[in-house]
Each structure stands twice: as structure tokens, then as C-alpha cells.
Short mmCIF file of C-alpha atoms in Angstrom, two decimals:
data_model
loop_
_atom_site.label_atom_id
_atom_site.label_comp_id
_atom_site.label_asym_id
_atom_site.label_seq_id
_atom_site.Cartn_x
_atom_site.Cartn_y
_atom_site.Cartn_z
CA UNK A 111 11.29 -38.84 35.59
CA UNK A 112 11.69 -41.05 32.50
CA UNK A 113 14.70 -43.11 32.64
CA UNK A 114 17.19 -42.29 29.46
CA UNK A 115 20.89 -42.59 28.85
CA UNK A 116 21.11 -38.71 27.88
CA UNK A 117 23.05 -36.77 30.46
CA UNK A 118 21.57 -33.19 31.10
CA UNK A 119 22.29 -31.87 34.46
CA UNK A 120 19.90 -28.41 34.23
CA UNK A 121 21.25 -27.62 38.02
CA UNK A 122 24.96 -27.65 36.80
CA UNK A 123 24.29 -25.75 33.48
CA UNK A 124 22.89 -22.60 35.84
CA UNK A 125 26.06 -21.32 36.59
CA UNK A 126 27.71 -21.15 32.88
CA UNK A 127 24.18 -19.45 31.94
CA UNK A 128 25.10 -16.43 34.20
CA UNK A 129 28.27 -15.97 32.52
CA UNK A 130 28.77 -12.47 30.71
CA UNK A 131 28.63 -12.50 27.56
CA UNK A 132 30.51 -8.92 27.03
CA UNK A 133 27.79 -7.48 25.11
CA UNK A 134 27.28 -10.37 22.81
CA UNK A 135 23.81 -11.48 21.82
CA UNK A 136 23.23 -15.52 21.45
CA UNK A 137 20.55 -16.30 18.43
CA UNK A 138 18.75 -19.13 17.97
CA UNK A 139 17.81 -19.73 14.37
CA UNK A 140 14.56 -22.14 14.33
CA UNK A 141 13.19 -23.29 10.79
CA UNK A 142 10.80 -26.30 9.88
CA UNK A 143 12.73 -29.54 8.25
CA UNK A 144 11.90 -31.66 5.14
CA UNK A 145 10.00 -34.13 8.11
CA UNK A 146 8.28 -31.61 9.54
CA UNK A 147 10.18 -31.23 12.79
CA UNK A 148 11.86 -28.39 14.08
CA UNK A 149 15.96 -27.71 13.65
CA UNK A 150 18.25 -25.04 15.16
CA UNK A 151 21.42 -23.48 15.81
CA UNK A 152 22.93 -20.58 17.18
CA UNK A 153 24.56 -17.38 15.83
CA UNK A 154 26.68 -15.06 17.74
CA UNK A 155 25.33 -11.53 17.39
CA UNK A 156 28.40 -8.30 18.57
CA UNK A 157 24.56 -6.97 20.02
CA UNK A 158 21.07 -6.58 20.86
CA UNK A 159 18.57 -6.09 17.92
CA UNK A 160 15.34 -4.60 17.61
CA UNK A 161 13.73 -6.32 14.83
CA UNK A 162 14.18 -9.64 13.00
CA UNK A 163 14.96 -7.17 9.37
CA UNK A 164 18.03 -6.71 11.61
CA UNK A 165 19.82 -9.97 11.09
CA UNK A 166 21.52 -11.86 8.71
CA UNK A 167 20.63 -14.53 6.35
CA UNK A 168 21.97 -17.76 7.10
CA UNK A 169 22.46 -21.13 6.20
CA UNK A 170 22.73 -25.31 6.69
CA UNK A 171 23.16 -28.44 5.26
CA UNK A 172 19.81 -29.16 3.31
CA UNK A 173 21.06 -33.08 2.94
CA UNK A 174 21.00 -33.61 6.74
CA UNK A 175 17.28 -32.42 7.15
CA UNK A 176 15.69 -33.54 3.99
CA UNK A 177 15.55 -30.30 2.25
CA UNK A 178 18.42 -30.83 -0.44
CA UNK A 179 20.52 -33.02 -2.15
CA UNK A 180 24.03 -33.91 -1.47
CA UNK A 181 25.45 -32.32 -4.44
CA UNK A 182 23.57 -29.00 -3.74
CA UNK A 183 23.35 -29.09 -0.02
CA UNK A 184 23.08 -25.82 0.92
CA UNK A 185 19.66 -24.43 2.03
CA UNK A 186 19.33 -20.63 3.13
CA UNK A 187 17.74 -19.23 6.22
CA UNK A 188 15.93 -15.90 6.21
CA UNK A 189 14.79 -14.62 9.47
CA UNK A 190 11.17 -13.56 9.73
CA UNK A 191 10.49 -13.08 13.34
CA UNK A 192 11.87 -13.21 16.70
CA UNK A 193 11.01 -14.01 20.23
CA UNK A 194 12.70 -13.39 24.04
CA UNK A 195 14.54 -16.56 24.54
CA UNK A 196 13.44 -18.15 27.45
CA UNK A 197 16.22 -20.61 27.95
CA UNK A 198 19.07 -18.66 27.65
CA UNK A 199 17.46 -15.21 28.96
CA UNK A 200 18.81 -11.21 28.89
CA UNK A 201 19.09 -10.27 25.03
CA UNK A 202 19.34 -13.44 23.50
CA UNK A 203 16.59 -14.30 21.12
CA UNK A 204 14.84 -17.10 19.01
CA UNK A 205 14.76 -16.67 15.47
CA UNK A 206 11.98 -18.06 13.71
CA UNK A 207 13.10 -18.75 9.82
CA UNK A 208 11.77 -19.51 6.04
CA UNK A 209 13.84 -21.95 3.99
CA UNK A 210 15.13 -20.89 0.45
CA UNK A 211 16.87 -22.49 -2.00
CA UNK A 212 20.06 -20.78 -3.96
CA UNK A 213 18.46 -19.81 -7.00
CA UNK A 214 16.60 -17.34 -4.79
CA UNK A 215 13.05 -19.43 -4.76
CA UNK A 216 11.16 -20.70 -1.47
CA UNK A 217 12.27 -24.28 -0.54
CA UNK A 218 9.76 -26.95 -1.37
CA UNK A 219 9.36 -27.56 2.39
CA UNK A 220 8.84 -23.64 3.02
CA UNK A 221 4.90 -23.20 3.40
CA UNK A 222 5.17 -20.24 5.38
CA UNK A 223 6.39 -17.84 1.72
CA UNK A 224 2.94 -18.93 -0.27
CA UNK A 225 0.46 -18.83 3.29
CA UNK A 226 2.47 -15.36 4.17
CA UNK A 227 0.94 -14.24 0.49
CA UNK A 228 -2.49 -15.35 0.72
CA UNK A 229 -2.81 -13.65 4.18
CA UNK A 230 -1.19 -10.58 2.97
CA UNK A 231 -3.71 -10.43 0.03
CA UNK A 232 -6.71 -11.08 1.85
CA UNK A 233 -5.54 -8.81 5.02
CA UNK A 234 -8.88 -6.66 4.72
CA UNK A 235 -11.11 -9.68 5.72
CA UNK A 236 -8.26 -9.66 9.27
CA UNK A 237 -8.94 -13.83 9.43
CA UNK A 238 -7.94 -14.61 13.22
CA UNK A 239 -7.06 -18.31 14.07
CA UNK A 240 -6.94 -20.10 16.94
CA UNK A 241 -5.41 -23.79 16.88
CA UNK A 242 -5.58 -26.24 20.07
CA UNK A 243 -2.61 -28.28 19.60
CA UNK A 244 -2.63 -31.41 21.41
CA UNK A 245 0.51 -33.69 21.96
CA UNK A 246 1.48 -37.11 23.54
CA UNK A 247 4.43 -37.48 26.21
CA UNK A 248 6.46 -40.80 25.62
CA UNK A 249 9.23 -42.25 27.79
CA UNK A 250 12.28 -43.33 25.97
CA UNK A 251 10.74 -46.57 25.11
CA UNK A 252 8.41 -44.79 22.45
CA UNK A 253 5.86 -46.17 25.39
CA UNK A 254 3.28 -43.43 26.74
CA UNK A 255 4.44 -41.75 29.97
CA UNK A 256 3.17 -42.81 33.65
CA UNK A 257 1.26 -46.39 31.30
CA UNK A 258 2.19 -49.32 32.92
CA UNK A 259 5.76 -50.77 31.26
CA UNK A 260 4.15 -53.39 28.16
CA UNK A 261 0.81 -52.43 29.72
CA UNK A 262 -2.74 -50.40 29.43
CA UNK A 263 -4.05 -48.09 32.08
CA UNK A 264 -7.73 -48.28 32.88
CA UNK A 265 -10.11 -46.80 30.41
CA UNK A 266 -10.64 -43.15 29.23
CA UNK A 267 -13.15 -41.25 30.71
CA UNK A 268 -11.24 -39.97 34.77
CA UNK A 269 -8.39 -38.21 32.53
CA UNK A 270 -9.39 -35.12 30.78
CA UNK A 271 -9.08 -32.02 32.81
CA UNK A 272 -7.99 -34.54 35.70
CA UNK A 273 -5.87 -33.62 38.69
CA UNK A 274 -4.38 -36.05 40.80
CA UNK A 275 -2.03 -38.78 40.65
CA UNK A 276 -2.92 -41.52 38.63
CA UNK A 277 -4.38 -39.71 36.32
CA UNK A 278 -2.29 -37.06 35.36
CA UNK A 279 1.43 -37.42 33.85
CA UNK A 280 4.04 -35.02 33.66
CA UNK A 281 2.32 -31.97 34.70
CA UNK A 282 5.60 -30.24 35.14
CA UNK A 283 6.53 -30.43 31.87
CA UNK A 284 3.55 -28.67 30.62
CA UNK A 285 4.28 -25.75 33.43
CA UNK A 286 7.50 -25.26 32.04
CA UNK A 287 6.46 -25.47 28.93
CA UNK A 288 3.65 -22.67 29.30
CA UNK A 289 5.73 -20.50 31.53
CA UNK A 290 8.54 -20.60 28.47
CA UNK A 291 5.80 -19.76 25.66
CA UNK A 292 4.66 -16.79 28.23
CA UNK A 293 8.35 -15.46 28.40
CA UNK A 294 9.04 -15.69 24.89
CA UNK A 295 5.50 -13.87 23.65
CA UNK A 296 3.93 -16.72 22.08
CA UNK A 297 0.20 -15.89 22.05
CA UNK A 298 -0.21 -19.27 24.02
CA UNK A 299 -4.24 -19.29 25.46
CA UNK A 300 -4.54 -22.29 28.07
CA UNK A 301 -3.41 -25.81 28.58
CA UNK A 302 -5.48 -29.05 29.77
CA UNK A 303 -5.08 -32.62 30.14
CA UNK A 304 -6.39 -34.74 26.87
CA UNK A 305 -9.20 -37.27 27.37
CA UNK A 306 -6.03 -40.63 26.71
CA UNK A 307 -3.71 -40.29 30.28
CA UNK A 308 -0.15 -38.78 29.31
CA UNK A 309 -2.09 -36.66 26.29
CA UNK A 310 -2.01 -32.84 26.55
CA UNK A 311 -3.02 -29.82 25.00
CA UNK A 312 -2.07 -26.63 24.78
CA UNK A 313 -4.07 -23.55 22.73
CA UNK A 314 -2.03 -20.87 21.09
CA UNK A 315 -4.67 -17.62 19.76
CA UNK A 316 -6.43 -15.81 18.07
CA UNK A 317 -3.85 -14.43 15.82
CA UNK A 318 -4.29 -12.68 12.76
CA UNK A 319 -2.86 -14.09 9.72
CA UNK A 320 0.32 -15.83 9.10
CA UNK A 321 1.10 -14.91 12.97
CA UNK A 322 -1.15 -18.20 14.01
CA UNK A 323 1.91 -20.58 11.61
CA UNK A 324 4.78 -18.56 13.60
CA UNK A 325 3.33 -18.46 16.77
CA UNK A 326 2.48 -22.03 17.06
CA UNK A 327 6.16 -23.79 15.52
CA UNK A 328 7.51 -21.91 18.25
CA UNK A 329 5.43 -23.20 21.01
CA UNK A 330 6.30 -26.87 19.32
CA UNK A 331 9.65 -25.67 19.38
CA UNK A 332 9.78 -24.81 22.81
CA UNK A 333 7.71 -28.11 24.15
CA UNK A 334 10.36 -29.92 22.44
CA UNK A 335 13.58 -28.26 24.34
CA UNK A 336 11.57 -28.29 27.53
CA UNK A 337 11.10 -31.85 27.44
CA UNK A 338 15.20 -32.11 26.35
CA UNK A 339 15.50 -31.44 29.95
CA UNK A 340 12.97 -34.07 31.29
CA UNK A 341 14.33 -37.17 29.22
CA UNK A 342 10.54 -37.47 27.77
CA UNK A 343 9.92 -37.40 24.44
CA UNK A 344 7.18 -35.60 22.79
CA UNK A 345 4.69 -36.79 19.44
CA UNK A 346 2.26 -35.35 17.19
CA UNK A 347 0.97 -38.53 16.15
CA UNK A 348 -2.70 -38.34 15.13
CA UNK A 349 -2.62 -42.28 16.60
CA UNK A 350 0.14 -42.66 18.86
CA UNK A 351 -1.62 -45.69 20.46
CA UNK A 352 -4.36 -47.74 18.39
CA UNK A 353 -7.30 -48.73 19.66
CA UNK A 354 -9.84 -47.13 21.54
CA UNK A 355 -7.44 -44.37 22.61
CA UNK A 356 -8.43 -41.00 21.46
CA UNK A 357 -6.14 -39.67 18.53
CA UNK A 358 -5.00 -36.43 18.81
CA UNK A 359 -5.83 -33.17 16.60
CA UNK A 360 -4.85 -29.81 15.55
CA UNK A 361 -8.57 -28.33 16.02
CA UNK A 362 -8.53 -24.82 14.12
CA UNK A 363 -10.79 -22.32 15.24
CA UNK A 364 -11.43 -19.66 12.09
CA UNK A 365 -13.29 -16.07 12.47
CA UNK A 366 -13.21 -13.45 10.28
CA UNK A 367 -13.90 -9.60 10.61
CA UNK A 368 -17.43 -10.39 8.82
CA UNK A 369 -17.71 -13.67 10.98
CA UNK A 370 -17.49 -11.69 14.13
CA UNK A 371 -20.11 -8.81 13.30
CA UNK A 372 -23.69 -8.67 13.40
CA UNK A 373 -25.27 -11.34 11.29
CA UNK A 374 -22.16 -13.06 10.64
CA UNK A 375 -23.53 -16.03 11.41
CA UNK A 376 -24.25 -16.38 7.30
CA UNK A 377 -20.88 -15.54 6.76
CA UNK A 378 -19.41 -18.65 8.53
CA UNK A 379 -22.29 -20.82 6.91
CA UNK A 380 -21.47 -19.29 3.22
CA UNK A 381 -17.87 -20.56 4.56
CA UNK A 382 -18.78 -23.79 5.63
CA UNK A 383 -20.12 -24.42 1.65
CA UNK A 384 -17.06 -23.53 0.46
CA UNK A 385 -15.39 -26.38 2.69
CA UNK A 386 -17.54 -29.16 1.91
CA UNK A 387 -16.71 -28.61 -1.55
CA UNK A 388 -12.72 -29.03 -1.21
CA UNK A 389 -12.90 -31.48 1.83
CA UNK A 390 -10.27 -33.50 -0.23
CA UNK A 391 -7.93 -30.85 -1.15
CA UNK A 392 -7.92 -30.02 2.74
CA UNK A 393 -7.93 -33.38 4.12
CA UNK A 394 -4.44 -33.96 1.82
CA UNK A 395 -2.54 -30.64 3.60
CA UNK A 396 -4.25 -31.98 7.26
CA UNK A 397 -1.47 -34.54 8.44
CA UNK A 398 0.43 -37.47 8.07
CA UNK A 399 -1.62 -40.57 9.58
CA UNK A 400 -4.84 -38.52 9.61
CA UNK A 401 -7.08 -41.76 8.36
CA UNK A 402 -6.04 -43.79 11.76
CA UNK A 403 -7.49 -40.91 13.45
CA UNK A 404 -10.49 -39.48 11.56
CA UNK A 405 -12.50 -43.04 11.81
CA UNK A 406 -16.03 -41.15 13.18
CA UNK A 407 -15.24 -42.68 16.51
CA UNK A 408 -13.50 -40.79 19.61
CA UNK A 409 -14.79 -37.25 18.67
CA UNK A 410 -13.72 -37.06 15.24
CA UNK A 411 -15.91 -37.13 12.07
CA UNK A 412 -14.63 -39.79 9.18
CA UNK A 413 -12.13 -38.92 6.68
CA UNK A 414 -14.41 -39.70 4.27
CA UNK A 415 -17.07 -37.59 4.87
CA UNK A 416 -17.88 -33.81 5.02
CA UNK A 417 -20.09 -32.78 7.69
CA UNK A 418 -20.78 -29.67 10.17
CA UNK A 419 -23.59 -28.94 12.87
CA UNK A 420 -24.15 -26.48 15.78
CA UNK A 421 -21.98 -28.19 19.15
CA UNK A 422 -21.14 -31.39 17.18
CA UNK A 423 -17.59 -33.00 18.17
CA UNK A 424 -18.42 -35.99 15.78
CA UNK A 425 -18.88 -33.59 12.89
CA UNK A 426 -15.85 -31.90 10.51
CA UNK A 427 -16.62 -28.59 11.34
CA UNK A 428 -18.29 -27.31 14.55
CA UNK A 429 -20.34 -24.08 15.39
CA UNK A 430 -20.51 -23.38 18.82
CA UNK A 431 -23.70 -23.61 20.40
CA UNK A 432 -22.92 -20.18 21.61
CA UNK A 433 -22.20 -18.30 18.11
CA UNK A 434 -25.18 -20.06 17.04
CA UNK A 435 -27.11 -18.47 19.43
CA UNK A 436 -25.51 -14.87 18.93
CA UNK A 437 -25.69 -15.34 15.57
CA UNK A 438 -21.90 -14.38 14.80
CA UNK A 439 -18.25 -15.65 15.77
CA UNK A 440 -16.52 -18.39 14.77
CA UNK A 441 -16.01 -22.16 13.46
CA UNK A 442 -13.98 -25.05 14.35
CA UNK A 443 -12.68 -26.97 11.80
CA UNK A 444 -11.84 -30.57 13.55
CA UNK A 445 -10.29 -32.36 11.11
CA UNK A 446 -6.64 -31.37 11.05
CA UNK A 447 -4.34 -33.98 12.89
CA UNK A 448 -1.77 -32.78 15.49
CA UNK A 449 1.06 -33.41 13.24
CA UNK A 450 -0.48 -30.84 10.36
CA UNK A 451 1.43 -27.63 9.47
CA UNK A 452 -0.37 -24.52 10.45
CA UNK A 453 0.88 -22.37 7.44
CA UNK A 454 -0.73 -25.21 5.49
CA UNK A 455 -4.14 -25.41 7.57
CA UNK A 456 -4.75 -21.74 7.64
CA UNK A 457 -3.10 -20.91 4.01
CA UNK A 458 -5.44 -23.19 2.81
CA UNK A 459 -8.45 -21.70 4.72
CA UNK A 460 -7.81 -18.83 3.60
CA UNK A 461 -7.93 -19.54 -0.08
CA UNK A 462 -10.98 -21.90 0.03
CA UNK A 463 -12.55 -18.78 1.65
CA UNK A 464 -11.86 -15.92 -0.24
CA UNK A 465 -9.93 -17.56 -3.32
CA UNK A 466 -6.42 -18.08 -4.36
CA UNK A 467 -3.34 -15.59 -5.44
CA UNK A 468 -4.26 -13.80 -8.46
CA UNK A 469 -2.09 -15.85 -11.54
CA UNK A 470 0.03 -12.72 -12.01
CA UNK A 471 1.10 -12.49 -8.72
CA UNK A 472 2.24 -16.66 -8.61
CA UNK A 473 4.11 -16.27 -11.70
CA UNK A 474 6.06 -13.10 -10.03
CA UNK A 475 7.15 -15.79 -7.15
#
């Protein structure tokens, strides 16, 4: 595929994977960095274990991802869920983390601990999410896969949902990468080809409560170390190419328990109120770059400007036509950008909703 000076030779690592391990148990320990990627490493366990309360803290060096100084470096890693790992296979697992600092509080970068909270506290209203995470695939050259070399394909409109060549790129990737999500129990939904060629999405949902944030860092996490293997690189830039190329988004798709009953139809517009009135205080937890992309043009409403209607892509918040009808369901709320962090997005929905942590309960943190 993409032509890259890294040296990965899958076919050769196949035979070292079937190894024995004599009972041993290889763990993968995944946590979100001060840049909002994804880091990892790997812990020897003497066995297999049956939950994540199982395992042992952890830790790294906070001054190599952005998490803590040099003089304090050391950041701690608390497991909080695990998946089948798809890579490695038999017992060993991925560990999905939270970041903490020594003096036993969550580390600035650690928005899972206050999202975890607010979900836990409203867990009567059982908020389901559904987020549609699309992605770009770049060669090594930071250049968009399968797009001429210095060049421009022909304009958008044969791409989206396409099959065939010439207008789709790397579809193998995003088989592997769905088959490993499927293997590992990530709540992945569907996949498609993106409206800009070499653009993809993939839909992870509905889950209920903070399981929508774990779930979907480790589907990034595993579209990441799938493409490892390709020599492409992967971005959740809201912009990756200016111009009239369509961005890409993190489109959140909210329903709660009263949503999704009879009538609920005034529960979702008593929700959309509540929006409009912090559209700022959402748009600044929504993603890096998020203005390049939230211009009113190419399906997205502006920045600037709250707005919502009934089968509207150029709005901030859509009904489907479809729940309209019913009268109950759900909402999309299309102004997060790809690169947003879904603990932030859905922590934040959550408490524009229904309201904040009680001041007693913040202090106790």
C-alpha cells in the first residue's frame, strides 16, 4: 500500500504469536495523552482475569506524553475496563485506563473521572449515545491516500457509500479495523465511505453512559494499530484538506429513557433549549480546529450560530424526520469535530441536560 520506511512484516510476526506463553497473560494498558492521542504498553500478567478490579495500578512517564513535568514525571494508571485483544488473541487483553496524578487526584487530561460522575448521578434518566466517528487515511506524506501525489481528485459527490476503484481507498483497512472492534466487544454499529475520497466512518452505539467514552477510544485505538500494519496513517482533523473538501465530525446521537417513550418528542425539544443556551460552553469541549470545519458550508451549521430543525444536516442539532414523525427518539448533535473527546461531548450533555454534580459531591473529588 502506502510506501514508508517502517519495517513490519505481519506474515513473519505469525509464527512468534503462536508461541506459548506458559500460562502467562499479555496486557495492554491503553490511556488518553496530554494531545489527545492514544499511548500503551504491556504488562505481564502470571494469568487470566475476570474483571478489570482484578489488576494492578500502573504507571509512566507523564513528561513524555504531556501529562507531567520533568521533575514530577510520574503519572498513574488505573484500569477501568477491559476488552479481548484482538491482535495478540487467547487471554490476553486491552486495558482501557484513567490517568491520576500522585497526590491521589484525576490528571488534568483525565475527563473520563468527572463524565464517569455525572453519568453515575444521572443513571435514572439511562442517557444512551451513539457517536459516528469519521476519520481521514493519509500516506506517509501527510497527503490523503489513493489522491494523486501534489494533486486533487475530481470533485465530491461519486464517493460516499461508493464501491469501486477510483473511488474508494483502503477498504481493507477499514475491514480489519471492524473485524478487530467486533473481536474485542466494542459496541461498533456500521462503517461507510465519507462524502471526501480516502474519508471514512465508522459508528460505535448506543451505549449507556460513560460506556459510549470507553467504547469509542478503543475503536480509535484499534484503527490506529491496524493501520501500524498498513504503513497509512490515520487523522481526526476536523479539516485535513481546506477547501471545498468536507471536514470531518464526531456527530453524537443523544436519547434518553424519557426521549424514547411516548411523547418524548417534548423531552428532546425541552433539551434542545437547554443547548442553545450553552452553545459556547459546548462548542469550547467540541475539538481542536472545529472553526475550519463548522463554516455553514459542507453539511455543517456555523460555529457561530445555534440552530436545530427536523432532517436538517446544515443545522447544529438534527431531529430525524422519523422521530419527528413518531413523536419520540432521539437527536443528533452535529457540531462536535472528529478530533473531540467523547467523555467531554457526552459529560457535557449530560450536565446541560439534567444539571451539574451537586457542590458537595465536587468538593469530595
Amino acid at each position: 500500500m502506502a510506501e514508508s520506511t517502517t519495517i513490519s512484516n505481519t506474515e513473519n510476526l505469525q509464527k512468534y504469536l503462536k508461541l506459548d506463553q506458559k500460562g502467562n497473560v499479555m496486557a495492554e494498558y491503553i490511556w488518553i495523552d496530554g494531545s489527545n492521542g492514544v499511548r500503551s504498553k504491556t504488562k505481564t500478567l502470571s494469568g487470566p482475569v475476570k474483571s478489570y478490579k482484578e489488576l494492578p495500578e500502573w504507571n509512566f512517564d507523564g513528561s513524555s506524553t504531556g501529562q507531567a513535568p520533568g521533575d514530577n514525571s510520574d503519572v498513574y494508571i488505573r484500569p477501568v475496563a477491559t476488552f479481548p485483544d484482538p491482535f495478540r488473541g487467547g487471554d490476553n487483553i486491552l486495558v482501557l485506563c484513567e490517568t491520576w496524578d500522585p497526590d491521589g487526584s484525576p490528571n488534568k487530561y483525565n475527563y473520563r473521572h468527572e463524565a464517569a460522575r455525572l453519568m453515575e448521578a444521572n443513571a435514572q434518566h439511562k442517557p444512551w449515545f451513539g457517536l459516528e466517528q469519521e476519520y481521514t487515511l493519509l500516506g506517509p506524506d501527510g497527503w490523503p491516500y489513493g489522491w494523486p501525489k501534489g494533486g486533487f481528485p475530481g470533485p465530491q459527490g461519486p464517493y460516499y457509500c461508493a464501491v469501486g476503484t477510483g473511488k474508494v481507498y483502503c477498504r481493507d483497512i477499514v475491514e480489519a479495523h471492524y473485524k478487530a472492534c467486533l473481536y474485542a466487544g466494542v459496541k461498533i454499529a456500521g462503517i461507510n465511505a465519507e462524502v471526501m475520497p480516502a474519508q471514512w466512518e465508522f459508528q460505535v452505539g448506543p451505549c449507556e453512559g460513560i460506556e459510549m467514552g470507553d467504547h469509542l477510544w478503543v475503536a480509535r485505538f484499534l484503527l490506529h494499530r491496524v493501520a501500524e500494519e498498513f504503513g497509512v496513517v490515520i487523522t481526526f482533523s476536523p479539516k485535513p484538506i481546506p477547501g471545498d473538501w468536507n471536514g470531518a465530525g464526531l456527530h453524537t446521537n443523544v436519547s434518553t429513557e424519557e426521549m424514547r417513550n411516548e411523547g418524548g418528542i417534548k423531552h428532546i425539544e425541552a433539551a434542545i433549549e437547554k443547548l442553545a443556551k450553552r452553545h459556547e460552553e459546548h462548542i469550547a469541549v467540541y475539538g481542536e480546529g472545529n472553526h475550519e470545519r463548522l463554516t455553514g458550508k459542507h453539511e455543517t451549521g456555523s460555529i457561530d450560530q445555534f440552530s436545530w430543525g427536523v432532517a436538517d444536516r446544515g443545522a447544529s442539532i438534527r431531529i430525524p424526520r422519523s422521530c419527528a414523525k413518531d413523536g419520540y427518539g432521539y437527536f443528533e448533535d452535529r457540531r462536535p469535530a472528529s478530533n473531540a473527546d467523547p467523555y467531554q461531548i457526552t459529560g457535557i450533555m449530560v450536565e446541560t441536560i439534567f444539571g451539574g454534580l451537586p457542590e458537595e459531591n465536587l468538593q469530595k473529588t
